Short mmCIF file of C-alpha atoms in Angstrom, two decimals:
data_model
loop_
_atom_site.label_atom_id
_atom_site.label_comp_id
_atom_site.label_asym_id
_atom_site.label_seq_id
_atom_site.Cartn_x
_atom_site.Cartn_y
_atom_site.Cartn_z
CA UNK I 1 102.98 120.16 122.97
CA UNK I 2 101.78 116.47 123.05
CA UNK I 3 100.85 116.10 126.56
CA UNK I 4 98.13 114.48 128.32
CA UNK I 5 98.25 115.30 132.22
CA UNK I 6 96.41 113.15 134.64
CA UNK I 7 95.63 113.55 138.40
CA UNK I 8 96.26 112.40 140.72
CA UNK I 9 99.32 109.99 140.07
CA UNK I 10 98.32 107.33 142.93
CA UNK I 11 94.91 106.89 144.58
CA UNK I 12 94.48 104.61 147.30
CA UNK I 13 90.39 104.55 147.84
CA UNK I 14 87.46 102.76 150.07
CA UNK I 15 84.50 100.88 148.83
CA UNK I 16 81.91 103.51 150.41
CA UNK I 17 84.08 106.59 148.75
CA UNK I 18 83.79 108.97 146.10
CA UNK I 19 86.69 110.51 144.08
CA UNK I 20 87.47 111.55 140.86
CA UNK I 21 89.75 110.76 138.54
CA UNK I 22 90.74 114.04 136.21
CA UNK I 23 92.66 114.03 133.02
CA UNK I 24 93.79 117.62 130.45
CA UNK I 25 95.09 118.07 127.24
CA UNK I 26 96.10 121.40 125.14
CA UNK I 27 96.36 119.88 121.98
CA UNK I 28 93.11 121.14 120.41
CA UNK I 29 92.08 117.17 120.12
CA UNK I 30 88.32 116.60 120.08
CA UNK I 31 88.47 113.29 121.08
CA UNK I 32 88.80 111.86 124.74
CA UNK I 33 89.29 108.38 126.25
CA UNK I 34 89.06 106.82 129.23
CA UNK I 35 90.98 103.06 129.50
CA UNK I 36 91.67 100.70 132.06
CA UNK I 37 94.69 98.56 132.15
CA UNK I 38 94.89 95.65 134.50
CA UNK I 39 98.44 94.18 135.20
CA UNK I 40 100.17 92.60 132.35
CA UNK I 41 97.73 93.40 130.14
CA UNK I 42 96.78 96.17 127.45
CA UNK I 43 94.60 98.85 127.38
CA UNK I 44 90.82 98.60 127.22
CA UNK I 45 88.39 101.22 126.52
CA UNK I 46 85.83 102.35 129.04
CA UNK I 47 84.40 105.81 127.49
CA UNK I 48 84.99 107.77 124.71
CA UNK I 49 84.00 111.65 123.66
CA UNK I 50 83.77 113.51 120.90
CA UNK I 51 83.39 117.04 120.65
CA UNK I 52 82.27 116.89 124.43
CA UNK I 53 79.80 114.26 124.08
CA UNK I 54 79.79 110.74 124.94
CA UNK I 55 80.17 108.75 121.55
CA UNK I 56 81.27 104.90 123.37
CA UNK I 57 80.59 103.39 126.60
CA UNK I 58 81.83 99.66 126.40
CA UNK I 59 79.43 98.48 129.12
CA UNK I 60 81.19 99.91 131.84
CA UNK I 61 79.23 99.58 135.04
CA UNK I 62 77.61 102.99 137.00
CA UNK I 63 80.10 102.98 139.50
CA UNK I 64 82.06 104.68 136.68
CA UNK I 65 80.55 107.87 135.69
CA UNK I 66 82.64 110.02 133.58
CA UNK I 67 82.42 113.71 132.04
CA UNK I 68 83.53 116.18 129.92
CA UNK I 69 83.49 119.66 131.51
CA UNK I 70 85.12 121.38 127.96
CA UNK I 71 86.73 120.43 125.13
CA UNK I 72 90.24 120.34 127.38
CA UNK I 73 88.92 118.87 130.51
CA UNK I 74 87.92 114.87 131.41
CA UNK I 75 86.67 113.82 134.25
CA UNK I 76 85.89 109.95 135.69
CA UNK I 77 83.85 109.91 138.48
CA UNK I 78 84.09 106.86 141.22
CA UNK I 79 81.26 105.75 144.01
CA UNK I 80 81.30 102.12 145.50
CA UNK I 81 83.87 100.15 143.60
CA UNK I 82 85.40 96.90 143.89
CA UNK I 83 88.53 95.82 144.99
CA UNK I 84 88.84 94.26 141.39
CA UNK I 85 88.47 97.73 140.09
CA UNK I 86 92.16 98.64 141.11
CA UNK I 87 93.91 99.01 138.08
CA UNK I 88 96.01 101.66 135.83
CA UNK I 89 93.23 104.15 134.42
CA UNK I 90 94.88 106.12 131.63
CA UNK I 91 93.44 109.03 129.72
CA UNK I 92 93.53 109.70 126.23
CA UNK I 93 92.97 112.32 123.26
CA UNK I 94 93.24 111.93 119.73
CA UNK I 95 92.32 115.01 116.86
CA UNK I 96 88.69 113.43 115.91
CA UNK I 97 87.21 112.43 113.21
CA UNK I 98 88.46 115.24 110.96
CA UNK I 99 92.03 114.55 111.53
CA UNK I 100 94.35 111.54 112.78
CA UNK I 101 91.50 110.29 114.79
CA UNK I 102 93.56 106.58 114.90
CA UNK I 103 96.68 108.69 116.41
CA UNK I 104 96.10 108.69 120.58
CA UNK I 105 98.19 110.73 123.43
CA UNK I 106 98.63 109.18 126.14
CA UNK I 107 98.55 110.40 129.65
CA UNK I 108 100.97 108.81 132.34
CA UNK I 109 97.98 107.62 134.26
CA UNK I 110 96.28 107.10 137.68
CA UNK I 111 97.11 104.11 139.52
CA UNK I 112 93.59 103.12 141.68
CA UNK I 113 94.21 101.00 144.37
CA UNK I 114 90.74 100.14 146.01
CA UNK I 115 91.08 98.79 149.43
CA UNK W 1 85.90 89.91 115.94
CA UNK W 2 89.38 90.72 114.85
CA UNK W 3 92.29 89.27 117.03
CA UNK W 4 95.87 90.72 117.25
CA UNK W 5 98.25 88.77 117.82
CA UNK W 6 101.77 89.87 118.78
CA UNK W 7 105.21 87.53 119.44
CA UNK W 8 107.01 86.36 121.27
CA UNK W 9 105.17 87.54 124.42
CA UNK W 10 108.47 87.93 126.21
CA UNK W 11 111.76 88.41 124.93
CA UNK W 12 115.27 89.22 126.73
CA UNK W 13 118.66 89.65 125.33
CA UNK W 14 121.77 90.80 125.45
CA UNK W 15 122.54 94.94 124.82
CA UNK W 16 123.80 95.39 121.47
CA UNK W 17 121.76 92.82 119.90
CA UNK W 18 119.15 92.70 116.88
CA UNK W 19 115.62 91.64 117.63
CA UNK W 20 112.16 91.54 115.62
CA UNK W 21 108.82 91.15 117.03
CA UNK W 22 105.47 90.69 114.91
CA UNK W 23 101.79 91.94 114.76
CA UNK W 24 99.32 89.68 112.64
CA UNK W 25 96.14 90.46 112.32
CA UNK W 26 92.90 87.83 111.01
CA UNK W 27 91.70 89.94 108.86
CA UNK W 28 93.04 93.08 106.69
CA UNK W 29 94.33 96.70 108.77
CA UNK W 30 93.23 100.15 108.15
CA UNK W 31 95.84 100.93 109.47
CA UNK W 32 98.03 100.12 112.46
CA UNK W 33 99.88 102.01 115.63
CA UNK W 34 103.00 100.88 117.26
CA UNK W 35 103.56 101.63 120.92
CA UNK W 36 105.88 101.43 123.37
CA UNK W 37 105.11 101.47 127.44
CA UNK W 38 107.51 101.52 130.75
CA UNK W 39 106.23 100.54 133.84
CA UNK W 40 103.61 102.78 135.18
CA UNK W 41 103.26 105.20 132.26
CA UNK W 42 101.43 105.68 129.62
CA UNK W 43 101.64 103.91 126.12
CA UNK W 44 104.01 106.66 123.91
CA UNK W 45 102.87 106.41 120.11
CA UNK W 46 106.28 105.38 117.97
CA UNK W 47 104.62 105.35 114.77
CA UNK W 48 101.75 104.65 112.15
CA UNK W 49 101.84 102.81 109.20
CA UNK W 50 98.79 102.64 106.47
CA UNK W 51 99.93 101.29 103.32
CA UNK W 52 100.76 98.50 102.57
CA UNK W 53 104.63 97.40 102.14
CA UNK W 54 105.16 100.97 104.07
CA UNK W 55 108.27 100.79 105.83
CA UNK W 56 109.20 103.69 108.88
CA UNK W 57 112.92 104.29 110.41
CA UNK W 58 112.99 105.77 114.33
CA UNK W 59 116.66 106.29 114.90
CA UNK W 60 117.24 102.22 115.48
CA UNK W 61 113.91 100.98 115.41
CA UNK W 62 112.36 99.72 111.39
CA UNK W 63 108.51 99.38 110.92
CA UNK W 64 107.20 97.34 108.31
CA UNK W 65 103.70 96.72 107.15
CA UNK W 66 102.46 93.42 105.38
CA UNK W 67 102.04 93.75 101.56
CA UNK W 68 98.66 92.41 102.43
CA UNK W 69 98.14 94.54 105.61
CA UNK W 70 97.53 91.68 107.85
CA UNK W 71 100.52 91.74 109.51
CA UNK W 72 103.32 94.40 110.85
CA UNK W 73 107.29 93.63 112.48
CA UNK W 74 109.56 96.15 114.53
CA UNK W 75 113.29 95.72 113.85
CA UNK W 76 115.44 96.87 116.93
CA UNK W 77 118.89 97.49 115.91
CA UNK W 78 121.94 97.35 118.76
CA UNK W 79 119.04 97.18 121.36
CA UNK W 80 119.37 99.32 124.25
CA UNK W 81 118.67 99.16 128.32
CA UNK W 82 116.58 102.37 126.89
CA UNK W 83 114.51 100.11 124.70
CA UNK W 84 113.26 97.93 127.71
CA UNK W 85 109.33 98.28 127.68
CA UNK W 86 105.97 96.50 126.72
CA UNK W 87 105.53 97.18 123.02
CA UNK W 88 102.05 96.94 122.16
CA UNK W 89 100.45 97.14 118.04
CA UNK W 90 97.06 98.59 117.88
CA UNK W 91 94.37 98.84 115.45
CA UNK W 92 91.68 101.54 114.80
CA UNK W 93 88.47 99.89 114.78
CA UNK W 94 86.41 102.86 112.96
CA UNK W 95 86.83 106.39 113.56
CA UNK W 96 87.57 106.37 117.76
CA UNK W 97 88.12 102.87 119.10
CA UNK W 98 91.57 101.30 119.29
CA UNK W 99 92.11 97.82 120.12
CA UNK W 100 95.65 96.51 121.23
CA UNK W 101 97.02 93.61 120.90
CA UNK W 102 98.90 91.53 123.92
CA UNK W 103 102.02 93.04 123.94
CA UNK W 104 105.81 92.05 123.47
CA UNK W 105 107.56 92.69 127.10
CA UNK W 106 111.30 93.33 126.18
CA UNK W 107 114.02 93.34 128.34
CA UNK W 108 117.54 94.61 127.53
CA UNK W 109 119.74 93.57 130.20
CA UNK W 110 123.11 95.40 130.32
#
């Protein structure tokens, strides 16, 4: 099983909201990531784990606050963000630093529109 | 800062046709991911090439990696409407970050 699930598929958000973005993966991976892909453009990385801990945050700013329940289980938190913040936000795992850690699952991702 | 660079950015042809596209890199791989992503999904890894002059077969699609490993092509053979997609290279930049390059948007049209 290589697959990364993500919910919820589409969120359509305020600027005064909270939601959360959630993301799962039965793989055994020890490594999580959290990207954001505007429009015609690749991937960037917002957050890593690894083994449950945040190991990279590329200067993403508070309004994103994300978490790792267990091993399986990513969260991404959103308060009070920007209409520039819509974008594709797609999760990630990869085996960690004892395996394959260059090898990343994708999941199908959460399309954030913020209105 | 290492820069990938991918081409053509955009490429359309006919189905049944042969087409290449390239990843170069500035400076030397560790090693090198190819790929592939449809509208509103996910990127889908194809493959993973580390050594240098490697070369990887996917049904149709040939990977080849620079002697040197600065550089990297996909070979699609008898392209497909299936093959249609953004076909992104990526590089591991130590053990957990990945950095992609532009992308190739292909379009097969029927």
């Amino acid at each position: 099983d290589t697959e990364v699930t993500q919910t919820p598929k589409h969120l359509v958000m305020g600027m005064t909201n909270k939601k959360s973005l959630k993301c799962e993966q039965h793989m055994g991976h020890r490594a999580m990531y959290w990207y954001k892909q505007k429009a015609k453009k690749p991937p960037e990385l917002m957050f890593v784990y690894s083994y449950e801990k945040l190991s990279i945050n590329e200067s993403v700013p508070s309004r994103f606050s994300p978490e790792c329940p267990n091993s399986s289980l990513l969260n991404l938190h959103l308060h009070a963000l920007q209409p520039e913040d819509s974008a594709l936000y797609l999760c990630a795992s990869s085996q960690g630093v004892m395996g394959r850690p260059y090898e990343q699952y994708f999941g199908p991702g959460t399309r954030l529109t913020v209105t | 800062t290492q820069l990938l660079e991918q081409s053509p950015q955009f490429l359309s042809i006919q189905e049944g046709e042969n087409l290449t596209v390239y990843c170069n890199s500035s400076s030397v791989f560790s090693s090198l991911q190819w790929y592939r992503q449809e509208p509103g999904e996910g990127p889908v890894l194809l493959v993973t090439v580390v050594t240098g002059g490697e070369v990887k077969k996917l049904k149709r699609l040939t990977f080849q990696f620079g002697d040197a490993r600065k550089d990297s092509s996909l070979h699609i053979t008898a392209a497909q409407p299936g093959d249609t997609g953004l076909y992104l290279c990526a590089e591991s930049k130590g053990a957990q970050k990945l950095v992609f390059g532009q992308g190739t948007r292909l379009t097969i049209n029927p």
